Tab-separated table of C-alpha atoms in Angstrom:
chain	number	residue	atom	x	y	z
L	896	MET	CA	25.804	14.373	14.820
L	897	ALA	CA	24.063	15.178	11.535
L	898	ASP	CA	21.098	16.736	13.388
L	899	THR	CA	23.470	18.870	15.462
L	900	ALA	CA	25.285	20.021	12.322
L	901	LEU	CA	21.979	20.984	10.692
L	902	SER	CA	20.914	22.963	13.771
L	903	ALA	CA	24.229	24.793	13.843
L	904	LEU	CA	23.921	25.598	10.130
L	905	ASP	CA	20.377	26.864	10.694
L	906	ARG	CA	21.437	29.123	13.580
L	907	GLN	CA	24.324	30.460	11.515
L	908	SER	CA	21.951	31.265	8.650
L	909	VAL	CA	19.570	33.139	10.980
L	910	ARG	CA	22.432	35.153	12.533
L	911	LYS	CA	23.755	36.045	9.090
L	912	THR	CA	20.307	37.223	7.989
L	913	LEU	CA	19.748	39.319	11.124
L	914	THR	CA	23.043	41.152	10.571
L	915	SER	CA	22.467	41.771	6.865
L	916	PRO	CA	19.899	44.489	6.023
L	917	LYS	CA	19.509	43.137	2.477
L	918	LEU	CA	18.829	39.547	3.562
L	919	LEU	CA	16.592	40.660	6.428
L	920	LYS	CA	14.535	42.820	4.066
L	921	THR	CA	13.987	39.779	1.845
L	922	GLU	CA	12.757	37.705	4.790
L	923	VAL	CA	10.491	40.470	6.120
L	924	LEU	CA	8.863	41.217	2.758
L	925	ALA	CA	8.501	37.508	2.034
L	926	GLY	CA	6.690	37.038	5.347
L	927	LEU	CA	4.341	39.911	4.498
L	928	VAL	CA	3.507	38.508	1.054
L	929	VAL	CA	2.816	35.061	2.503
L	930	ALA	CA	0.606	36.544	5.238
L	931	LEU	CA	-1.494	38.361	2.645
L	932	ALA	CA	-1.838	35.167	0.604
L	933	LEU	CA	-2.704	33.090	3.677
L	934	ILE	CA	-5.718	35.126	4.766
L	935	PRO	CA	-8.213	34.237	2.003
L	936	GLU	CA	-6.916	30.647	1.891
L	937	ALA	CA	-7.418	30.194	5.645
L	938	ILE	CA	-10.929	31.585	5.428
L	939	ALA	CA	-11.761	29.351	2.456
L	940	PHE	CA	-10.450	26.233	4.205
L	941	SER	CA	-12.496	27.089	7.293
L	942	ILE	CA	-15.604	27.173	5.128
L	943	ILE	CA	-14.682	23.755	3.639
L	944	ALA	CA	-14.321	22.339	7.158
L	945	GLY	CA	-17.626	23.895	8.192
L	946	VAL	CA	-16.244	26.085	10.979
L	947	ASP	CA	-15.966	29.797	11.736
L	948	PRO	CA	-13.299	31.575	9.592
L	949	ARG	CA	-11.519	32.630	12.767
L	950	LEU	CA	-10.515	28.991	13.383
L	951	GLY	CA	-8.624	28.932	10.082
L	952	LEU	CA	-6.956	32.290	10.659
L	953	PHE	CA	-5.901	31.392	14.215
L	954	ALA	CA	-4.579	28.039	12.958
L	955	SER	CA	-2.488	29.751	10.279
L	956	PHE	CA	-0.963	32.048	12.909
L	957	THR	CA	-0.150	29.343	15.460
L	958	MET	CA	1.034	26.769	12.883
L	959	ALA	CA	3.391	29.257	11.223
L	960	VAL	CA	4.868	30.589	14.458
L	961	THR	CA	5.220	27.210	16.188
L	962	THR	CA	6.844	25.448	13.225
L	963	ALA	CA	9.124	28.447	12.717
L	964	LEU	CA	10.419	27.971	16.253
L	965	LEU	CA	10.482	24.166	16.359
L	966	GLY	CA	10.449	22.890	12.773
L	967	GLY	CA	13.272	21.267	10.871
L	968	ARG	CA	12.728	22.888	7.460
L	969	PRO	CA	13.594	26.612	7.357
L	970	ALA	CA	11.432	28.820	5.096
L	971	MET	CA	8.616	26.253	4.850
L	972	ILE	CA	5.125	27.603	5.574
L	973	SER	CA	2.659	25.637	7.678
L	974	ALA	CA	-0.918	26.804	8.168
L	975	ALA	CA	-4.545	25.714	7.849
L	976	THR	CA	-4.844	23.534	4.732
L	977	GLY	CA	-7.500	22.158	2.429
L	978	ALA	CA	-6.336	18.570	2.909
L	979	ILE	CA	-6.879	18.774	6.659
L	980	ALA	CA	-10.227	20.510	6.145
L	981	LEU	CA	-11.432	17.712	3.866
L	982	VAL	CA	-10.361	15.002	6.336
L	983	ILE	CA	-11.986	16.627	9.334
L	984	ALA	CA	-15.160	18.107	7.794
L	985	PRO	CA	-17.379	15.015	8.350
L	986	LEU	CA	-16.625	15.072	12.087
L	987	VAL	CA	-17.573	18.753	12.341
L	988	ALA	CA	-20.898	18.025	10.649
L	989	SER	CA	-21.692	15.034	12.863
L	990	HIS	CA	-20.337	16.061	16.289
L	991	GLY	CA	-19.656	19.805	16.292
L	992	THR	CA	-16.735	22.126	16.948
L	993	ASP	CA	-15.662	20.829	20.356
L	994	TYR	CA	-15.102	17.301	19.037
L	995	PHE	CA	-13.323	18.846	16.063
L	996	ILE	CA	-10.862	20.809	18.220
L	997	ALA	CA	-10.282	17.804	20.496
L	998	THR	CA	-9.476	15.737	17.389
L	999	VAL	CA	-6.940	18.339	16.230
L	1000	ILE	CA	-5.169	18.039	19.591
L	1001	LEU	CA	-5.255	14.230	19.431
L	1002	ALA	CA	-3.877	14.329	15.877
L	1003	GLY	CA	-0.989	16.427	17.160
L	1004	PHE	CA	-0.163	13.777	19.758
L	1005	PHE	CA	-0.355	11.087	17.075
L	1006	GLN	CA	2.090	13.070	14.918
L	1007	VAL	CA	4.566	13.342	17.784
L	1008	LEU	CA	4.324	9.568	18.335
L	1009	LEU	CA	4.771	8.875	14.617
L	1010	ALA	CA	7.819	11.137	14.584
L	1011	VAL	CA	9.356	9.297	17.536
L	1012	ALA	CA	8.613	5.999	15.765
L	1013	GLY	CA	10.699	7.183	12.803
L	1014	ILE	CA	8.048	7.860	10.157
L	1015	ALA	CA	10.356	10.394	8.490
L	1016	LYS	CA	12.697	7.571	7.477
L	1017	LEU	CA	9.993	6.238	5.162
L	1018	MET	CA	10.623	9.206	2.855
L	1019	ARG	CA	13.503	7.327	1.239
L	1020	PHE	CA	11.007	4.798	-0.123
L	1021	ILE	CA	9.194	7.451	-2.164
L	1022	PRO	CA	10.483	7.210	-5.772
L	1023	ARG	CA	11.495	10.279	-7.744
L	1024	GLN	CA	8.591	9.944	-10.194
L	1025	VAL	CA	6.114	9.975	-7.298
L	1026	MET	CA	7.735	13.217	-6.159
L	1027	VAL	CA	7.456	14.646	-9.682
L	1028	GLY	CA	3.808	13.569	-9.813
L	1029	PHE	CA	3.208	15.124	-6.389
L	1030	VAL	CA	4.642	18.455	-7.545
L	1031	ASN	CA	2.743	18.475	-10.839
L	1032	ALA	CA	-0.535	17.460	-9.203
L	1033	LEU	CA	-0.119	20.185	-6.626
L	1034	ALA	CA	0.495	22.764	-9.339
L	1035	ILE	CA	-2.696	21.632	-11.090
L	1036	LEU	CA	-4.700	21.767	-7.844
L	1037	ILE	CA	-3.400	25.262	-7.061
L	1038	PHE	CA	-4.528	26.419	-10.510
L	1039	MET	CA	-7.889	24.650	-10.230
L	1040	SER	CA	-8.521	26.269	-6.851
L	1041	GLN	CA	-8.357	29.669	-8.534
L	1042	VAL	CA	-10.831	28.859	-11.317
L	1043	PRO	CA	-13.936	29.566	-9.166
L	1044	GLU	CA	-12.557	33.057	-8.580
L	1045	LEU	CA	-12.670	33.641	-12.351
L	1046	LEU	CA	-16.233	32.433	-12.967
L	1047	GLY	CA	-19.338	34.579	-12.652
L	1048	VAL	CA	-17.347	37.680	-11.702
L	1049	PRO	CA	-17.393	41.275	-13.010
L	1050	TRP	CA	-15.485	41.769	-16.274
L	1051	ALA	CA	-12.954	44.023	-14.486
L	1052	VAL	CA	-11.520	40.967	-12.725
L	1053	TYR	CA	-9.907	39.688	-15.911
L	1054	PRO	CA	-7.770	42.739	-16.800
L	1055	LEU	CA	-6.757	42.973	-13.130
L	1056	VAL	CA	-5.624	39.332	-13.129
L	1057	ALA	CA	-3.760	39.964	-16.402
L	1058	LEU	CA	-2.030	42.978	-14.847
L	1059	GLY	CA	-1.105	40.888	-11.804
L	1060	LEU	CA	0.398	38.170	-13.994
L	1061	LEU	CA	2.337	40.777	-15.970
L	1062	LEU	CA	3.785	42.140	-12.726
L	1063	VAL	CA	4.715	38.839	-11.083
L	1064	PHE	CA	6.327	37.491	-14.251
L	1065	GLY	CA	7.833	40.709	-15.603
L	1066	LEU	CA	8.991	42.704	-12.568
L	1067	PRO	CA	11.749	40.246	-11.519
L	1068	ARG	CA	13.381	40.859	-14.933
L	1069	LEU	CA	13.738	44.535	-13.999
L	1070	THR	CA	14.410	44.378	-10.270
L	1071	GLN	CA	14.283	41.964	-7.361
L	1072	ALA	CA	14.522	44.626	-4.675
L	1073	VAL	CA	10.879	44.014	-3.707
L	1074	PRO	CA	8.965	40.748	-4.159
L	1075	ALA	CA	6.867	40.970	-7.313
L	1076	PRO	CA	3.782	39.402	-5.626
L	1077	LEU	CA	3.786	42.177	-3.003
L	1078	VAL	CA	3.964	44.851	-5.705
L	1079	ALA	CA	1.105	43.205	-7.574
L	1080	ILE	CA	-1.110	43.022	-4.460
L	1081	VAL	CA	-0.455	46.632	-3.406
L	1082	LEU	CA	-0.775	48.130	-6.900
L	1083	ILE	CA	-3.958	46.282	-7.857
L	1084	THR	CA	-5.537	47.121	-4.492
L	1085	ALA	CA	-4.661	50.798	-4.991
L	1086	ILE	CA	-6.139	50.791	-8.513
L	1087	THR	CA	-9.447	49.275	-7.414
L	1088	VAL	CA	-9.789	51.595	-4.413
L	1089	VAL	CA	-8.862	54.815	-6.249
L	1090	ALA	CA	-10.927	53.989	-9.335
L	1091	GLY	CA	-13.815	52.621	-7.322
L	1092	ILE	CA	-13.809	49.309	-9.207
L	1093	LYS	CA	-16.276	46.827	-7.748
L	1094	VAL	CA	-14.707	43.347	-7.722
L	1095	PRO	CA	-14.674	40.471	-5.184
L	1096	THR	CA	-12.351	41.172	-2.264
L	1097	VAL	CA	-10.835	39.330	0.685
L	1098	GLY	CA	-13.543	40.846	2.872
L	1099	ASP	CA	-16.173	38.940	0.894
L	1100	LYS	CA	-14.691	35.643	2.127
L	1101	GLY	CA	-15.616	36.174	5.772
L	1102	GLU	CA	-15.288	38.362	8.842
L	1103	MET	CA	-11.930	39.064	10.435
L	1104	PRO	CA	-11.385	38.212	14.135
L	1105	GLN	CA	-11.488	41.085	16.602
L	1106	ALA	CA	-9.387	39.594	19.428
L	1107	LEU	CA	-6.333	37.429	20.069
L	1108	PRO	CA	-6.764	33.649	20.271
L	1109	THR	CA	-7.161	32.395	23.840
L	1110	LEU	CA	-6.875	29.048	25.613
L	1111	PHE	CA	-9.640	26.736	24.460
L	1112	ILE	CA	-10.468	23.508	26.272
L	1113	PRO	CA	-12.922	21.445	24.213
L	1114	GLN	CA	-15.904	20.219	26.168
L	1115	VAL	CA	-16.031	16.514	25.323
L	1116	PRO	CA	-16.516	13.463	27.569
L	1117	LEU	CA	-13.204	11.856	28.494
L	1118	ASN	CA	-14.028	8.218	27.842
L	1119	VAL	CA	-13.348	5.348	25.453
L	1120	GLU	CA	-16.393	6.130	23.312
L	1121	THR	CA	-15.165	9.666	22.651
L	1122	PHE	CA	-11.731	8.356	21.765
L	1123	SER	CA	-13.231	5.815	19.350
L	1124	ILE	CA	-15.138	8.608	17.600
L	1125	MET	CA	-12.131	10.920	17.274
L	1126	ALA	CA	-9.263	8.468	16.736
L	1127	PRO	CA	-9.945	7.532	13.067
L	1128	TYR	CA	-10.174	11.200	12.048
L	1129	ALA	CA	-7.167	12.137	14.185
L	1130	LEU	CA	-5.007	9.373	12.730
L	1131	ALA	CA	-6.021	10.266	9.168
L	1132	MET	CA	-5.275	13.916	9.862
L	1133	ALA	CA	-1.905	13.043	11.420
L	1134	ILE	CA	-0.785	10.906	8.479
L	1135	VAL	CA	-2.004	13.336	5.809
L	1136	GLY	CA	-0.381	16.254	7.630
L	1137	ILE	CA	2.984	14.578	8.084
L	1138	LEU	CA	3.050	13.207	4.545
L	1139	GLU	CA	2.288	16.582	2.953
L	1140	SER	CA	4.747	18.332	5.257
L	1141	LEU	CA	7.596	15.923	4.549
L	1142	MET	CA	6.969	15.975	0.799
L	1143	THR	CA	6.938	19.770	0.843
L	1144	ALA	CA	10.116	19.819	2.941
L	1145	LYS	CA	11.850	17.552	0.443
L	1146	LEU	CA	10.783	19.842	-2.396
L	1147	VAL	CA	12.219	22.871	-0.598
L	1148	ASP	CA	15.409	20.895	0.063
L	1149	ASP	CA	15.763	20.406	-3.696
L	1150	ILE	CA	14.951	24.028	-4.582
L	1151	THR	CA	17.318	25.564	-2.029
L	1152	ASP	CA	19.936	22.799	-2.242
L	1153	THR	CA	20.000	22.583	1.560
L	1154	PRO	CA	19.164	19.632	3.846
L	1155	SER	CA	16.586	19.592	6.628
L	1156	ASN	CA	15.759	17.467	9.655
L	1157	LYS	CA	12.625	15.515	8.699
L	1158	THR	CA	12.191	13.874	12.113
L	1159	ARG	CA	12.294	17.251	13.823
L	1160	GLU	CA	9.814	18.598	11.284
L	1161	SER	CA	7.471	15.676	11.975
L	1162	TRP	CA	7.227	16.197	15.732
L	1163	ALA	CA	7.171	19.988	15.290
L	1164	GLN	CA	4.062	19.595	13.139
L	1165	GLY	CA	2.529	17.576	15.969
L	1166	VAL	CA	3.374	20.169	18.615
L	1167	ALA	CA	2.033	22.909	16.332
L	1168	ASN	CA	-1.290	21.104	15.992
L	1169	ILE	CA	-1.520	20.624	19.766
L	1170	VAL	CA	-0.883	24.355	20.280
L	1171	THR	CA	-3.343	25.191	17.498
L	1172	GLY	CA	-6.084	23.049	19.019
L	1173	LEU	CA	-5.548	24.518	22.476
L	1174	THR	CA	-5.998	28.020	21.029
L	1175	GLY	CA	-9.145	27.138	19.118
L	1176	GLY	CA	-7.608	26.634	15.669
L	1177	MET	CA	-8.542	24.070	13.023
L	1178	GLY	CA	-5.099	22.486	12.679
L	1179	GLY	CA	-2.990	22.233	9.552
L	1180	CYS	CA	0.275	21.215	7.938
L	1181	ALA	CA	2.791	22.504	5.401
L	1182	MET	CA	1.321	24.497	2.496
L	1183	ILE	CA	3.206	24.068	-0.741
L	1184	GLY	CA	1.553	27.030	-2.478
L	1185	GLN	CA	2.487	29.544	0.195
L	1186	THR	CA	5.858	27.832	0.631
L	1187	MET	CA	6.574	28.397	-3.064
L	1188	ILE	CA	5.569	32.053	-2.693
L	1189	ASN	CA	8.004	32.310	0.212
L	1190	VAL	CA	10.913	30.392	-1.318
L	1191	LYS	CA	10.602	30.810	-5.084
L	1192	ALA	CA	8.722	34.056	-5.622
L	1193	SER	CA	10.130	35.989	-2.658
L	1194	GLY	CA	13.552	34.374	-2.168
L	1195	ALA	CA	13.247	33.614	1.568
L	1196	ARG	CA	15.629	31.043	3.028
L	1197	THR	CA	15.304	31.107	6.827
L	1198	ARG	CA	12.676	30.499	9.503
L	1199	ILE	CA	12.501	34.276	10.053
L	1200	SER	CA	10.118	34.606	7.092
L	1201	THR	CA	7.927	31.777	8.430
L	1202	PHE	CA	7.741	33.348	11.884
L	1203	LEU	CA	6.945	36.782	10.464
L	1204	ALA	CA	4.278	35.354	8.167
L	1205	GLY	CA	2.358	34.229	11.245
L	1206	ILE	CA	2.943	37.509	13.104
L	1207	PHE	CA	2.002	39.630	10.096
L	1208	LEU	CA	-1.142	37.578	9.513
L	1209	LEU	CA	-2.369	38.143	13.067
L	1210	ALA	CA	-1.447	41.835	12.979
L	1211	LEU	CA	-3.139	42.350	9.617
L	1212	VAL	CA	-6.454	40.754	10.590
L	1213	LEU	CA	-6.575	42.364	14.051
L	1214	LEU	CA	-5.161	45.841	13.372
L	1215	LEU	CA	-5.709	46.332	9.660
L	1216	GLY	CA	-8.658	44.066	9.031
L	1217	ASP	CA	-10.614	46.767	7.219
L	1218	VAL	CA	-7.664	47.460	4.905
L	1219	VAL	CA	-6.949	43.795	4.252
L	1220	ALA	CA	-10.630	43.291	3.402
L	1221	LEU	CA	-10.163	45.689	0.446
L	1222	ILE	CA	-7.562	43.491	-1.300
L	1223	PRO	CA	-9.092	42.256	-4.584
L	1224	MET	CA	-9.140	38.506	-5.003
L	1225	ALA	CA	-7.891	39.167	-8.547
L	1226	ALA	CA	-4.473	40.132	-7.166
L	1227	LEU	CA	-4.195	36.941	-5.113
L	1228	VAL	CA	-5.466	34.839	-8.022
L	1229	ALA	CA	-2.652	36.223	-10.196
L	1230	VAL	CA	-0.083	35.341	-7.529
L	1231	MET	CA	-1.416	31.802	-7.121
L	1232	ILE	CA	-1.514	31.209	-10.899
L	1233	PHE	CA	2.129	32.297	-10.993
L	1234	VAL	CA	2.873	29.845	-8.176
L	1235	SER	CA	1.154	26.992	-10.030
L	1236	ILE	CA	3.133	27.686	-13.212
L	1237	ALA	CA	6.405	28.005	-11.313
L	1238	THR	CA	5.719	24.845	-9.308
L	1239	PHE	CA	4.928	22.568	-12.259
L	1240	ASP	CA	7.876	20.471	-13.462
L	1241	TRP	CA	7.676	21.342	-17.153
L	1242	HIS	CA	10.777	19.306	-17.932
L	1243	SER	CA	8.879	16.150	-16.970
L	1244	ILE	CA	6.490	16.500	-19.937
L	1245	THR	CA	8.847	17.676	-22.689
L	1246	PRO	CA	8.821	15.454	-25.814
L	1247	ARG	CA	12.427	14.395	-25.207
L	1248	THR	CA	11.709	13.359	-21.604
L	1249	LEU	CA	8.596	11.449	-22.614
L	1250	ARG	CA	10.572	9.715	-25.346
L	1251	ILE	CA	13.484	8.510	-23.224
L	1252	MET	CA	11.714	7.902	-19.905
L	1253	PRO	CA	10.792	4.234	-19.204
L	1254	LYS	CA	7.057	3.672	-19.586
L	1255	SER	CA	6.809	2.320	-16.048
L	1256	GLU	CA	8.216	5.591	-14.683
L	1257	LEU	CA	5.692	7.612	-16.691
L	1258	VAL	CA	2.870	5.400	-15.415
L	1259	VAL	CA	3.911	6.073	-11.810
L	1260	MET	CA	3.903	9.831	-12.407
L	1261	LEU	CA	0.542	9.755	-14.193
L	1262	VAL	CA	-1.087	7.613	-11.477
L	1263	THR	CA	0.134	10.039	-8.808
L	1264	VAL	CA	-1.109	13.073	-10.734
L	1265	ALA	CA	-4.451	11.588	-11.797
L	1266	THR	CA	-5.296	10.217	-8.338
L	1267	THR	CA	-4.335	13.407	-6.557
L	1268	VAL	CA	-6.304	15.630	-8.916
L	1269	ALA	CA	-9.333	13.314	-8.866
L	1270	THR	CA	-9.474	13.040	-5.067
L	1271	HIS	CA	-8.030	16.470	-4.211
L	1272	ASN	CA	-5.997	14.561	-1.649
L	1273	LEU	CA	-2.221	14.584	-2.003
L	1274	ALA	CA	-1.774	11.785	0.520
L	1275	ILE	CA	-3.946	9.356	-1.471
L	1276	GLY	CA	-2.103	10.265	-4.658
L	1277	VAL	CA	1.307	9.693	-3.112
L	1278	VAL	CA	0.306	6.380	-1.502
L	1279	LEU	CA	-1.134	5.027	-4.769
L	1280	GLY	CA	1.905	6.317	-6.639
L	1281	VAL	CA	4.224	4.450	-4.286
L	1282	LEU	CA	2.120	1.271	-4.557
L	1283	THR	CA	2.179	1.506	-8.360
L	1284	ALA	CA	5.939	1.996	-8.351
L	1285	THR	CA	6.348	-0.995	-6.011
L	1286	VAL	CA	4.235	-3.278	-8.190
L	1287	LEU	CA	5.983	-2.228	-11.407
L	1288	PHE	CA	9.396	-2.565	-9.767
L	1289	ALA	CA	8.572	-6.046	-8.490
L	1290	ARG	CA	7.316	-7.041	-11.935
L	1291	ARG	CA	10.438	-5.684	-13.620
L	1292	VAL	CA	12.858	-7.294	-11.162
L	1293	SER	CA	11.052	-10.627	-11.260
L	1294	HIS	CA	11.865	-10.912	-14.964
L	1295	LEU	CA	15.586	-10.439	-14.265
L	1296	VAL	CA	15.893	-13.874	-12.662
L	1297	THR	CA	17.398	-16.476	-14.993
L	1298	VAL	CA	17.740	-20.246	-14.553
L	1299	ASP	CA	20.429	-22.028	-16.595
L	1300	ARG	CA	20.342	-25.868	-16.747
L	1301	GLN	CA	23.610	-27.761	-17.348
L	1302	MET	CA	24.211	-31.502	-17.375
L	1303	ALA	CA	27.593	-32.359	-15.779
L	1304	PRO	CA	28.862	-35.334	-13.713
L	1305	LEU	CA	29.342	-34.791	-9.986
L	1306	ASP	CA	31.793	-37.100	-8.165
L	1307	GLY	CA	31.497	-39.508	-11.049
L	1308	VAL	CA	27.686	-39.583	-10.853
L	1309	GLU	CA	25.359	-38.186	-13.493
L	1310	ALA	CA	23.989	-34.863	-12.238
L	1311	VAL	CA	22.298	-31.663	-13.381
L	1312	THR	CA	23.162	-28.179	-12.149
L	1313	TYR	CA	20.675	-25.295	-12.176
L	1314	ARG	CA	22.405	-21.907	-11.931
L	1315	VAL	CA	19.965	-19.274	-10.625
L	1316	GLU	CA	20.865	-15.600	-11.036
L	1317	GLY	CA	18.931	-12.565	-9.823
L	1318	ALA	CA	17.064	-11.279	-6.777
L	1319	LEU	CA	14.761	-13.922	-5.313
L	1320	PHE	CA	11.666	-12.559	-3.578
L	1321	PHE	CA	7.914	-13.170	-3.705
L	1322	ALA	CA	7.473	-11.915	-7.286
L	1323	SER	CA	10.338	-13.891	-8.803
L	1324	SER	CA	10.409	-16.997	-6.585
L	1325	ASN	CA	6.799	-17.928	-7.356
L	1326	ASP	CA	7.847	-18.732	-10.936
L	1327	LEU	CA	11.025	-20.472	-9.801
L	1328	TYR	CA	9.152	-23.705	-9.003
L	1329	TYR	CA	8.244	-24.148	-12.683
L	1330	GLN	CA	11.797	-23.702	-14.028
L	1331	PHE	CA	12.911	-27.270	-13.174
L	1332	GLN	CA	12.540	-30.484	-15.239
L	1333	TYR	CA	11.696	-32.760	-12.341
L	1334	ALA	CA	10.872	-35.992	-14.185
L	1335	GLN	CA	13.665	-35.726	-16.782
L	1336	ASP	CA	16.449	-34.853	-14.330
L	1337	PRO	CA	18.965	-37.474	-13.034
L	1338	GLN	CA	19.167	-38.654	-9.436
L	1339	THR	CA	21.444	-35.813	-8.302
L	1340	VAL	CA	20.292	-32.194	-8.643
L	1341	VAL	CA	22.426	-29.186	-7.726
L	1342	ILE	CA	20.850	-25.722	-7.322
L	1343	ASP	CA	23.620	-23.108	-7.513
L	1344	LEU	CA	22.514	-19.810	-5.919
L	1345	SER	CA	25.916	-18.072	-5.944
L	1346	GLY	CA	24.549	-15.506	-8.414
L	1347	SER	CA	21.383	-14.702	-6.480
L	1348	HIS	CA	20.134	-13.507	-3.089
L	1349	ILE	CA	17.255	-14.703	-0.925
L	1350	TRP	CA	15.173	-11.758	0.233
L	1351	ASP	CA	12.062	-13.245	1.821
L	1352	ALA	CA	10.249	-16.282	3.194
L	1353	SER	CA	8.462	-16.839	-0.127
L	1354	THR	CA	11.781	-17.842	-1.682
L	1355	VAL	CA	12.614	-20.259	1.133
L	1356	SER	CA	9.155	-21.799	0.751
L	1357	ALA	CA	9.669	-22.134	-3.023
L	1358	LEU	CA	13.028	-23.879	-2.493
L	1359	ASP	CA	11.400	-26.201	0.058
L	1360	SER	CA	8.688	-27.053	-2.486
L	1361	ILE	CA	11.281	-27.763	-5.185
L	1362	THR	CA	13.287	-29.995	-2.835
L	1363	ALA	CA	10.140	-31.800	-1.657
L	1364	LYS	CA	9.049	-32.605	-5.211
L	1365	TYR	CA	12.462	-34.010	-6.132
L	1366	GLU	CA	12.448	-36.111	-2.952
L	1367	ARG	CA	9.045	-37.533	-3.843
L	1368	LEU	CA	10.657	-38.656	-7.093
L	1369	GLY	CA	13.500	-40.278	-5.128
L	1370	LYS	CA	16.085	-37.689	-6.146
L	1371	THR	CA	18.660	-35.815	-4.066
L	1372	VAL	CA	18.903	-31.986	-4.070
L	1373	GLN	CA	21.954	-29.944	-3.046
L	1374	ILE	CA	21.560	-26.187	-2.570
L	1375	GLN	CA	24.911	-24.413	-2.715
L	1376	GLY	CA	26.546	-21.023	-3.264
L	1377	LEU	CA	24.417	-19.076	-0.795
L	1378	ASN	CA	25.946	-15.869	0.555
L	1379	PRO	CA	26.041	-15.575	4.388
L	1380	ALA	CA	22.819	-13.543	4.688
L	1381	SER	CA	20.894	-15.890	2.385
L	1382	GLN	CA	22.326	-18.954	4.135
L	1383	ASP	CA	21.176	-17.634	7.505
L	1384	PHE	CA	17.708	-16.975	6.092
L	1385	GLN	CA	17.584	-20.478	4.619
L	1386	ASP	CA	18.812	-22.163	7.813
L	1387	ARG	CA	16.268	-20.394	10.018
L	1388	LEU	CA	13.177	-20.881	7.846
L	1389	SER	CA	13.724	-24.000	5.741
L	1390	GLY	CA	11.298	-26.732	6.745
L	1391	GLN	CA	9.322	-24.375	8.970
L	1392	LEU	CA	6.976	-22.900	6.352
L	1393	GLY	CA	5.342	-25.909	4.718
L	1394	ALA	CA	5.488	-26.732	1.030
L	1395	GLY	CA	3.604	-24.306	-1.171
L	1396	HIS	CA	3.059	-26.680	-4.089
């Protein structure tokens, strides 16, 4: 029902945009700006992967168009990405382009299977501070990716970048009729062409394709050996792609205050990679930089902008390749620096936030940021961030378990009652064994668990060990106060695990 409601809301939004000249203009111009920003990125990522630039450009076209039609997150941009290029580059070097394209197709199938298996539901286990770290790390990486464009270049690049920054930051204060990044790109291009200023351009990144992408069937042996070569790369690509796409989708959800269907987005990414591979593209996933240009800088809100970004990209490189080649990299650098500044969560590092935020939460954010920046891999950063948060949470919760010992007669017999309160799981139950005074206690021991909950087999094993030790001392143990779920857990596993002490 929820998925149906989201689809209906999405269709309503598209219809409203198509019937409103103002909203449609925003989507069209946003798509054009994103297309212009995608071209040098796609070429650069192709070079990282070690393949022809056309594979990156074709991938950006097919990924954008396919996810626009099938995806669950409106206004999100998917295209060829650096993360995918880094994962797949070793295979290109060792086995060539055909194995590479076959792996892209296999990764797409893996993504569809992961989507069907419910991988999107795992998003709820990603803590907020990991998300903040993800966003901040991405902002840093976007900025760092522009630094090479500012080193060893003609002096004219710097005033052009400064002019671009002035336009993208200042123009929205005067008018939002036209996206500021588009104005910056057009104006700076015009200045360099008219004045004859020699600076690095998009054309310096690589040649533009001269024809439409066509069906491409990779020539690889269809056997188990081939699968064993491709599968590790395909699985890594599938997981990295889905993780980055879902994290980006969640970020757009927060920015636009609208929900999206993460399961649909997951399998749409898979289908898009299958289509991309079959048309000779290098594969990809969601791009947060271009997504921020689309959503934040340009104000797009529907899948129309995503679809047009792909169409515009193909039209620009095929029909206006010579013109696009004239765009100075300085203009695009200014736009991407703006995106990095706008993406960074500045509130997360204000003195007040740092003062009141629990140290464990800050550690999680810093681990996510540091790992991501060090490895240039958002997936590794997020996974380590989640693991850090899990460990710190387990450590914090384990200290919330208390054991209170009270001497009180039971049915006229001397007895001791241990009242245990808190969540009992592997981190807290391991210490539970040492909270009892076995030798000093009377013959009857009561363990009252009415204020606690058994979460795992480690706790049952710990209780078995406690009971076994008392029995070796000739004492009787009564466990009482279990809630129904804990009682069921205890009944099923008690005596079946072996004593741990």
